[in-house]
Short mmCIF file of C-alpha atoms and ligand atoms in Angstrom, two decimals:
data_model
loop_
_atom_site.label_atom_id
_atom_site.label_comp_id
_atom_site.label_asym_id
_atom_site.label_seq_id
_atom_site.Cartn_x
_atom_site.Cartn_y
_atom_site.Cartn_z
CA MET T 1 -22.00 20.73 47.81
CA ASP T 2 -22.42 17.32 46.35
CA ARG T 3 -19.05 15.78 45.47
CA ILE T 4 -20.26 12.24 45.17
CA ALA T 5 -19.81 11.52 41.48
CA SER T 6 -16.07 11.69 41.03
CA PRO T 7 -14.91 8.48 39.33
CA ARG T 8 -11.73 8.73 41.35
CA GLN T 9 -13.78 8.18 44.45
CA ARG T 10 -11.94 10.95 46.18
CA PRO T 11 -12.99 12.05 49.62
CA HIS T 12 -15.50 14.78 49.13
CA ARG T 13 -17.08 17.81 50.58
CA LEU T 14 -20.82 17.55 51.08
CA ALA T 15 -21.49 21.05 52.27
CA ARG T 16 -25.19 21.00 51.53
CA TRP T 17 -26.07 17.43 52.36
CA PRO T 18 -29.26 17.02 54.40
CA TRP T 19 -28.43 18.14 57.90
CA PHE T 20 -30.81 15.83 59.68
CA ALA T 21 -28.47 12.95 58.97
CA LEU T 22 -25.62 14.67 60.76
CA LEU T 23 -27.76 15.48 63.76
CA GLY T 24 -28.77 11.87 63.99
CA ALA T 25 -25.17 10.79 63.80
CA LEU T 26 -24.03 13.14 66.50
CA ALA T 27 -26.78 11.96 68.77
CA GLY T 28 -25.11 8.57 68.70
CA CYS T 29 -28.50 6.99 68.32
CA ALA T 30 -27.33 4.13 66.12
CA THR T 31 -25.00 1.32 67.01
CA LEU T 32 -23.24 -1.39 65.13
CA GLY T 33 -24.68 -4.68 66.09
CA GLY T 34 -23.39 -8.23 65.93
CA ALA T 35 -19.69 -8.51 65.27
CA GLN T 36 -19.15 -4.86 66.04
CA GLY T 37 -20.09 -5.44 69.64
CA GLY T 38 -22.66 -2.67 69.90
CA LYS T 39 -20.16 0.14 69.53
CA PRO T 40 -21.61 3.54 68.70
CA LEU T 41 -21.89 3.98 64.97
CA VAL T 42 -20.13 7.31 65.29
CA PRO T 43 -17.08 7.11 67.60
CA THR T 44 -17.22 9.29 70.68
CA ALA T 45 -15.28 7.35 73.35
CA PHE T 46 -12.00 9.25 72.97
CA GLN T 47 -11.33 12.80 71.88
CA VAL T 48 -8.13 14.65 71.05
CA ARG T 49 -8.33 18.41 70.66
CA THR T 50 -5.76 19.97 68.38
CA GLY T 51 -5.99 23.42 66.83
CA PRO T 52 -9.43 23.88 65.34
CA TYR T 53 -10.18 20.15 65.43
CA VAL T 54 -11.57 17.67 67.87
CA VAL T 55 -10.73 14.15 66.74
CA CYS T 56 -13.09 11.42 67.95
CA THR T 57 -12.28 7.71 67.94
CA ASN T 58 -13.44 4.49 69.56
CA ASP T 59 -9.92 3.59 70.69
CA LYS T 60 -7.52 5.91 72.44
CA LEU T 61 -5.61 8.13 70.05
CA ASP T 62 -2.28 9.56 71.23
CA ALA T 63 -1.96 13.32 71.14
CA ASP T 64 1.04 12.90 68.83
CA ALA T 65 -0.47 10.21 66.63
CA PRO T 66 0.45 10.55 62.93
CA VAL T 67 -3.01 11.70 61.95
CA VAL T 68 -2.98 14.38 64.64
CA ARG T 69 0.45 15.56 63.53
CA GLN T 70 -0.81 15.76 59.96
CA LEU T 71 -3.66 18.02 61.05
CA GLN T 72 -1.19 20.25 62.88
CA SER T 73 1.20 20.29 59.94
CA LEU T 74 -1.60 21.12 57.53
CA GLU T 75 -2.76 24.08 59.60
CA VAL T 76 0.77 25.50 59.61
CA GLN T 77 1.22 24.92 55.87
CA VAL T 78 -2.12 26.54 54.99
CA ARG T 79 -1.29 29.52 57.22
CA GLU T 80 2.16 29.96 55.73
CA THR T 81 1.03 29.42 52.13
CA LEU T 82 -2.29 31.22 52.03
CA GLY T 83 -2.09 33.46 55.09
CA LEU T 84 -5.30 31.94 56.40
CA ARG T 85 -5.79 31.73 60.14
CA VAL T 86 -8.65 30.06 61.89
CA ASP T 87 -10.47 32.19 64.44
CA PRO T 88 -9.69 30.50 67.76
CA GLY T 89 -13.24 31.25 68.80
CA ALA T 90 -14.71 29.32 65.87
CA SER T 91 -16.62 26.15 66.57
CA PRO T 92 -14.25 23.18 66.38
CA VAL T 93 -14.21 20.98 63.31
CA GLU T 94 -15.43 17.57 64.42
CA VAL T 95 -13.38 14.71 62.97
CA TYR T 96 -14.82 11.22 63.38
CA ILE T 97 -12.46 8.37 62.52
CA LEU T 98 -14.35 5.10 62.41
CA ASP T 99 -12.61 1.83 63.19
CA ASP T 100 -12.30 0.42 59.71
CA ARG T 101 -13.80 0.31 56.25
CA ARG T 102 -16.59 -2.04 57.30
CA SER T 103 -17.73 0.27 60.08
CA PHE T 104 -17.57 3.23 57.72
CA GLU T 105 -19.62 1.48 55.07
CA HIS T 106 -22.15 0.51 57.71
CA PHE T 107 -22.30 4.13 58.78
CA LEU T 108 -22.82 5.33 55.22
CA THR T 109 -25.53 2.74 54.66
CA PHE T 110 -27.33 3.88 57.80
CA TYR T 111 -27.09 7.63 57.31
CA TYR T 112 -26.32 8.15 53.64
CA PRO T 113 -27.87 5.22 51.80
CA ASP T 114 -27.97 7.14 48.55
CA LEU T 115 -24.27 7.87 48.54
CA PRO T 116 -21.67 5.80 46.76
CA HIS T 117 -19.33 4.61 49.46
CA ARG T 118 -16.42 6.94 49.99
CA ARG T 119 -13.28 6.92 52.07
CA ALA T 120 -14.09 10.24 53.70
CA PHE T 121 -16.16 13.35 53.39
CA PHE T 122 -16.57 16.81 54.80
CA LEU T 123 -19.97 18.17 55.72
CA ALA T 124 -20.77 21.72 56.73
CA ASN T 125 -23.88 23.51 57.84
CA GLY T 126 -23.42 27.03 59.07
CA ASN T 127 -20.77 26.99 61.79
CA GLN T 128 -20.86 23.24 62.29
CA ARG T 129 -18.30 21.32 60.28
CA VAL T 130 -17.71 17.58 60.38
CA ILE T 131 -15.29 15.15 58.77
CA TYR T 132 -16.03 11.43 58.62
CA THR T 133 -13.46 8.83 57.66
CA PHE T 134 -11.94 5.57 58.90
CA PHE T 135 -8.58 4.09 59.85
CA SER T 136 -6.74 2.91 56.75
CA ASP T 137 -3.30 3.16 55.23
CA ARG T 138 -4.59 6.23 53.42
CA LEU T 139 -5.90 8.04 56.46
CA GLU T 140 -3.38 10.87 56.57
CA GLU T 141 -3.96 11.77 52.94
CA ASP T 142 -7.74 11.62 53.33
CA ILE T 143 -7.64 13.68 56.51
CA ARG T 144 -5.45 16.36 54.94
CA HIS T 145 -7.76 16.58 51.92
CA GLU T 146 -10.93 16.94 54.00
CA ALA T 147 -9.29 19.15 56.62
CA THR T 148 -8.24 21.53 53.84
CA HIS T 149 -11.91 21.86 52.88
CA ALA T 150 -12.70 22.47 56.55
CA LEU T 151 -9.99 25.11 57.05
CA LEU T 152 -11.10 26.94 53.91
CA HIS T 153 -14.71 26.82 55.06
CA VAL T 154 -13.80 28.20 58.48
CA ALA T 155 -11.36 30.87 57.29
CA VAL T 156 -12.97 31.92 54.00
CA GLY T 157 -16.45 30.45 53.63
CA ASP T 158 -17.87 28.93 50.49
CA ILE T 159 -15.39 29.00 47.64
CA PRO T 160 -15.76 27.90 44.01
CA LEU T 161 -15.72 24.16 43.42
CA TRP T 162 -12.57 24.08 41.26
CA LEU T 163 -10.58 26.11 43.78
CA ASP T 164 -11.84 24.14 46.77
CA GLU T 165 -10.80 20.86 45.16
CA GLY T 166 -7.62 22.25 43.66
CA LEU T 167 -6.42 23.45 47.06
CA ALA T 168 -7.46 20.18 48.74
CA GLU T 169 -5.48 18.24 46.13
CA TYR T 170 -2.55 20.63 46.64
CA PHE T 171 -2.40 20.21 50.40
CA GLU T 172 -3.33 16.53 50.71
CA GLY T 173 0.26 15.33 50.45
CA PRO T 174 2.72 15.72 53.33
CA ALA T 175 4.20 19.17 53.84
CA GLU T 176 7.56 18.16 52.34
CA ALA T 177 5.83 17.52 49.01
CA LYS T 178 5.22 21.30 48.81
CA GLY T 179 1.98 20.87 46.97
CA LEU T 180 3.33 18.55 44.32
CA ASN T 181 0.92 15.76 43.55
CA PRO T 182 3.00 13.19 41.66
CA GLU T 183 0.02 11.35 40.22
CA HIS T 184 -1.53 14.49 38.77
CA ALA T 185 1.81 15.76 37.51
CA GLY T 186 2.53 12.39 35.96
CA ARG T 187 -0.77 12.18 34.09
CA LEU T 188 -1.04 15.69 32.69
CA PRO T 189 1.53 15.10 29.90
CA GLY T 190 -0.71 12.30 28.66
CA ASP T 191 -3.69 14.64 28.83
CA LEU T 192 -1.79 17.13 26.69
CA ALA T 193 -0.86 14.46 24.18
CA GLY T 194 -4.54 13.60 23.98
CA GLY T 195 -5.47 17.13 23.01
CA TRP T 196 -6.31 18.66 26.38
CA LYS T 197 -5.77 22.37 26.86
CA PRO T 198 -6.11 24.07 30.23
CA ASP T 199 -9.06 26.44 30.41
CA LEU T 200 -9.51 28.23 33.70
CA ALA T 201 -12.74 29.94 32.70
CA ARG T 202 -14.25 26.54 31.88
CA LEU T 203 -13.25 25.19 35.28
CA GLU T 204 -14.81 28.22 36.92
CA SER T 205 -18.11 27.40 35.21
CA LEU T 206 -18.37 23.99 36.91
CA ARG T 207 -20.90 23.95 39.69
CA THR T 208 -21.26 20.33 40.78
CA VAL T 209 -18.91 17.43 41.18
CA ARG T 210 -21.00 15.51 38.67
CA GLN T 211 -19.60 17.89 36.09
CA MET T 212 -16.00 17.32 37.18
CA THR T 213 -13.97 14.61 35.53
CA PRO T 214 -10.76 13.20 37.02
CA ARG T 215 -8.89 15.39 34.56
CA ASP T 216 -10.72 18.44 35.91
CA TYR T 217 -9.38 17.56 39.37
CA ARG T 218 -5.91 17.35 37.89
CA GLU T 219 -6.37 20.64 36.08
CA SER T 220 -7.67 22.31 39.25
CA TRP T 221 -4.58 21.11 41.09
CA ALA T 222 -2.36 22.30 38.23
CA TRP T 223 -3.82 25.81 38.27
CA VAL T 224 -3.41 26.05 42.02
CA HIS T 225 0.19 24.84 41.79
CA TYR T 226 0.89 27.35 39.02
CA LEU T 227 -0.73 30.25 40.86
CA LEU T 228 1.06 29.55 44.12
CA ASN T 229 4.50 28.78 42.74
CA ASP T 230 5.16 30.44 39.39
CA GLY T 231 5.51 34.04 40.40
CA ARG T 232 4.47 36.81 42.73
CA PRO T 233 1.72 38.30 40.51
CA GLN T 234 -0.02 34.95 40.20
CA LYS T 235 0.18 34.21 43.89
CA ALA T 236 -0.98 37.72 44.73
CA ALA T 237 -3.95 37.23 42.43
CA LEU T 238 -4.93 34.01 44.20
CA LEU T 239 -4.49 35.42 47.69
CA GLY T 240 -6.44 38.52 46.68
CA TYR T 241 -9.19 36.33 45.30
CA LEU T 242 -9.41 34.34 48.55
CA SER T 243 -9.52 37.57 50.51
CA ASP T 244 -12.36 38.89 48.35
CA LEU T 245 -14.22 35.56 48.62
CA ARG T 246 -14.21 35.99 52.37
CA ALA T 247 -16.28 39.12 51.84
CA SER T 248 -18.43 37.84 48.99
CA ALA T 249 -18.89 34.51 47.26
CA GLN T 250 -19.61 36.56 44.13
CA ALA T 251 -16.07 37.99 43.99
CA ARG T 252 -14.68 38.50 40.50
CA PRO T 253 -13.33 35.17 39.20
CA ILE T 254 -9.60 34.78 39.16
CA SER T 255 -9.48 34.27 35.39
CA GLY T 256 -10.37 37.94 35.11
CA ARG T 257 -7.61 38.96 37.49
CA LEU T 258 -4.66 37.45 35.64
CA GLU T 259 -2.92 39.65 33.11
CA GLY T 260 -1.99 38.38 29.67
CA PRO T 261 -2.35 34.82 28.40
CA THR T 262 -2.54 32.17 31.10
CA CYS T 263 -2.65 28.86 29.25
CA GLU T 264 0.92 28.93 27.89
CA PRO T 265 2.55 30.10 31.15
CA MET T 266 0.66 27.44 33.08
CA LEU T 267 1.81 24.73 30.67
CA ALA T 268 5.36 26.04 30.89
CA HIS T 269 5.09 25.80 34.68
CA LEU T 270 3.97 22.19 34.42
CA GLY T 271 6.92 21.48 32.19
CA LYS T 272 9.28 22.70 34.90
CA LEU T 273 7.80 20.65 37.71
CA ARG T 274 10.45 17.96 37.58
CA GLU T 275 12.98 20.66 38.42
CA THR T 276 11.05 21.77 41.50
CA PRO T 277 13.38 21.57 44.51
CA ILE T 278 11.92 19.11 46.97
CA ALA T 279 13.76 17.52 49.88
CA LEU T 280 13.31 13.98 48.70
CA ASP T 281 16.08 12.82 50.95
CA ALA T 282 14.23 14.01 54.03
CA PRO T 283 13.86 11.30 56.68
CA ARG T 284 10.82 9.29 55.84
CA ASP T 285 8.20 8.97 58.48
CA PRO T 286 7.28 5.28 58.45
CA THR T 287 3.83 6.09 59.71
CA VAL T 288 2.98 8.25 56.71
CA ARG T 289 1.43 5.92 54.22
CA LEU T 290 -0.38 8.24 51.93
CA GLN T 291 -2.34 6.96 49.02
CA SER T 292 -4.61 8.50 46.46
CA ALA T 293 -6.09 5.83 44.23
CA PRO T 294 -9.73 4.78 44.24
CA ALA T 295 -10.83 2.61 47.11
CA GLU T 296 -9.60 -0.95 46.82
CA PRO T 297 -10.98 -4.02 48.53
CA PRO T 298 -9.18 -4.79 51.78
CA SER T 299 -7.29 -7.64 50.16
CA SER T 300 -5.63 -5.37 47.60
CA PRO T 301 -1.88 -4.95 47.91
CA LYS T 302 -0.77 -1.74 49.59
CA ARG T 303 0.06 1.14 47.32
CA ARG T 304 3.34 2.95 47.43
CA GLY T 305 3.64 5.77 49.94
CA PHE T 306 3.35 9.40 48.88
CA LEU T 307 7.08 10.11 49.13
CA THR T 308 7.87 6.98 47.16
CA ARG T 309 5.57 8.23 44.44
CA LEU T 310 7.35 11.56 44.56
CA ARG T 311 10.72 9.87 44.15
CA ASP T 312 9.36 7.91 41.21
CA PHE T 313 8.09 11.14 39.67
CA PHE T 314 11.56 12.65 39.85
CA GLY T 315 13.16 9.42 38.70
CA SER T 316 15.30 9.10 41.80
ZN1 LIG W 401 -12.53 17.26 47.99
#
C-alpha cells in the first residue's frame, strides 16, 4: 500500500510497490560508485538474526546493538499488548540498514525514482517482507515503526490503513512510553480547538496514504491508545477485530463493534493522558535517540530524545 504522500514524511509501508525493484535490490546488482567505494547498494556484508528478523548492514552490528534490542523489545511488547505471536516458521523479515542518508537516497533514486525520499519503508509481497532504512539518530524509532507493520503483516495479514498506522505510531516509541506519543498527544488539543472531532468511521473509509493528513495519523494513534487503554470492552473489541482480520480482511469494522457513543469517551480518554502513569524516572538509555519529525538536512540540530519529549509532555 502506497504510503508515500504523508506530509510528515513518516516511514511508510509500501505493501504493493512493484516487486521487481525489490528483487533487483536483493540481487545486489547495483553498487555505489565513487566516494562510496563500490559498496553494495543494499548492505549484505553482516547479518544479525533476532526473532523474526535478519538485520543486514555493511559494518558489523553487535548482537546487542540498540537497534537489535529495540526489535526484541518491540516483539515482546506487541505480544504482551496484542497477543500476537509470529510463527517461528515464517520467512524472516529482512531489515536492511544502509550506511547513512546519502546512501539511502542513492538507493531510492536507483530503485524507487518516483518516490519522495523517506527515512524508511516496509515492503511486502506474499511471504517476503523487507524493511529499508539507514543509520541516523532516529533509527530506533523508524525501525520500531516499520517493524510494527512487519509484525502485523506476519501475524495478521493485511489490515486497514488507519489501524496499521495507528498501531505503528503507538509502538514506535520505546516500551517505557507505553504507547504514548507525546507529539500526537500534545497537538490534539489544538486540533480540538480548531474544530476537529474524532470520527472513526471516517478513518475507516480511508484507503490510501494520499488521503491521510498528519491529523489523521494523530487520530489513528489516538483511537488505538483509547482502545488499548481505556477499558476492557474497548480492548476486547480491538483484539477481536485483529483476530477476525486474520481470517478475513473483510471483517466487520471496529466502529460497528463498539457499544454506545465513542467520540465523547475517546475525547475524555485523551483528556486524561497527562495522568497516565509512566516511569519517567526510568534510567535513560543514552543510545536511544528517538525522533519523529520530518527529515531534516544533516546539518540540522539534533532533536530531543523520545523520553525527553515525554517528560516535556508531562511538564516534569
Ligand atoms: Zn507507517
